[in-house]
Amino acid sequence: MAQQRYLAQVDMGKLVSLCKRRGLVFPGSEIYGGLGSTWDYGPLGVELKRNVKEAWWRATVHRRDDVVGLDAAILMHPRTWEASGHAEGFADPLMECTSCNQRFRTDDPRLAAPIKFGPQATLYEMPRRTCPDCGGVGTLTDPRMFNLMFKTFVGPVEDSASQAWLRPETAQGIFVNFASVLAATRLKLPFGIAQIGKSFRNEITPGNFIFRTREFEQMELEYFVKPGTDDQWLDYWLKERLNWYLGLGLRQENLRLREHGKDELAHYAKACSDVEYRFPWGWAELEGIANRTDFDLKRHSDFSGQDLSYFDQETGERYTPYVIEPSGGVDRTVLALLVDAYDEEPDPTGKEKEVRTVLRFHPDIAPVKVAVLPLSRNEKLVPTARQVYATVRQRFMAQYDDAQSIGRRYRRQDEVGTPLCVTVDFQTVEQDNQVTIRHRDTMAQVRVPIPELVPALEEQLAAMGQTSGPTA
Ligand code: GAP
């Protein structure tokens, strides 16, 4: 059972401002006025992001026998993108719906009239059109020749021979390494290759904070299977991936699976479903889980001239494996966790006007697990508090804070979702060598002897993990 939530709807403005104030996420290049939709993760944001990536890596690689990891280069041979279809597929004049972000080629038959597109100024005077996908709710941007990939040059000469692209998905690094991984590991089908890394897309309409940006991080698994078993493996991964998000503590009522219609499928996909989260602006994709068939391995085999087939020793057959691809976004998961965790709790006594802002993170995800707080900066308290901090930080990501009143410091830790605070007071140093552990969600306080503190914290974090959602 998840902790009771007081807030019906999260105000994105408040969340973005909390993220900036408390060092979770800053606007990118802010001292220069910012650079459209780039965001920087601050001291606590980077911890949160690492926790997400580590939870994914643990579940996807470390706890499985059938998946290995990879960290391929962002810059890849330009032929990669010809083989994958990206070079050609993203180079059309496109119009984008400002509401649902669906892009339309200008010759799409669903658009009422053909649109001419060219350099002449007159063409830009054409009226905006409504989106055929959202039933006329959204408007379409002007058409632009648009290649989603960021262009760059490898080496000192900027000519077509040195042109390269920043990868728009990490997946292709996995496909081009398929044969090397197979040779190095001698894995047998079914098996997967997992990768976490940055991807880049020159999105026409980035927005909604870190939801859609031009530089983002993906967590991708390419799970290779025998053709004919692909449908059942797709079902398997849909369940696995939904459960992973539940395990991070995301509320069940805010998660769902949505199957793509045939007209929504990417050029390589036979079937696809999205894990969606209910964001304040509506349901939106966290992750796509696609059946990419043998499209990518076959195309890379054709374009490179290398054999990317698999020899099945049990049956004596040789074939190109199909691939099931769960592909999630780190930044979108971080945003869903922030939205899901954000709460404003009225003062239970009704005496104080101020509400308590709390991020109710699952303890595995919380950027700081334990804060050590001396009651004051009194010289009698500080040495013991410092000693307690030194012990606690050996085991947990911890923070020491002695600025301002103890009440304010509790509030500061609540705001960044620290599950437990440890307070050192005069009773600790003068009487009983015990400290107080204070809980973020219930604000309950218990005293424990210092020598028993670390196991007590472990136990209480585990217990909180049960009430913040299934364990990650
Ligand atoms: N390899 C398949 C692939 O890249 P995708 O649906 O285009 O599929 C997968 O992307 C995931 O990557 C998305 O579900 C989303 O979480 C993340 N993602 C894609 N574009 C993004 C963007 N512009 N900003 C942030 N995350 C993005």
Coordinates of C-alpha atoms and ligand atoms in Angstrom, one line a residue, residues 168-169 171 201 203 210-214 216 218 220 222 268 285-288 292 325 327-329 331-332, ligand 1:
P168 CA 19.1 9.1 -32.3
E169 CA 18.8 5.8 -30.4
A171 CA 19.8 0.4 -30.2
R201 CA 17.1 14.1 -31.6
E203 CA 12.9 17.5 -31.9
I210 CA 12.5 17.0 -19.1
F211 CA 9.8 14.9 -20.9
R212 CA 10.8 15.8 -24.4
T213 CA 14.3 17.2 -24.9
R214 CA 16.9 17.1 -27.7
F216 CA 18.3 12.6 -23.4
Q218 CA 17.8 5.9 -23.0
E220 CA 17.4 -0.1 -24.1
E222 CA 17.5 -5.8 -27.5
Y268 CA 10.7 -1.7 -38.4
E285 CA 4.8 7.4 -23.1
L286 CA 7.5 6.3 -20.7
E287 CA 8.8 3.4 -22.7
G288 CA 8.0 1.6 -26.0
R292 CA 11.5 -5.2 -34.4
E325 CA 13.0 -4.2 -27.7
S327 CA 13.2 1.0 -24.8
G328 CA 12.8 3.5 -22.0
G329 CA 13.9 7.0 -21.2
D331 CA 14.7 11.4 -18.0
R332 CA 11.0 10.5 -18.4
Ligands
GAP1 N1 15.0 2.3 -30.0 C1 13.6 2.6 -30.1 C2 13.4 4.0 -29.7 O1 14.3 4.8 -29.6 P1 11.4 5.6 -29.1 O2 10.0 5.3 -28.7 O3 11.7 6.6 -30.1 O4 12.1 4.2 -29.5 C3 12.3 5.2 -26.7 O5 12.2 6.0 -27.8 C4 12.2 6.0 -25.4 O6 13.2 7.0 -25.3 C5 10.8 6.8 -25.2 O7 9.8 5.9 -24.7 C6 11.2 7.9 -24.3 O8 11.2 7.4 -22.9 C7 12.7 8.1 -24.7 N2 12.7 9.3 -25.6 C8 12.5 9.3 -26.9 N3 12.6 10.6 -27.4 C9 12.8 11.4 -26.3 C10 13.0 12.8 -26.1 N4 13.0 13.6 -27.2 N5 13.2 13.3 -24.9 C11 13.2 12.4 -23.8 N6 13.1 11.1 -23.9 C12 12.9 10.6 -25.1

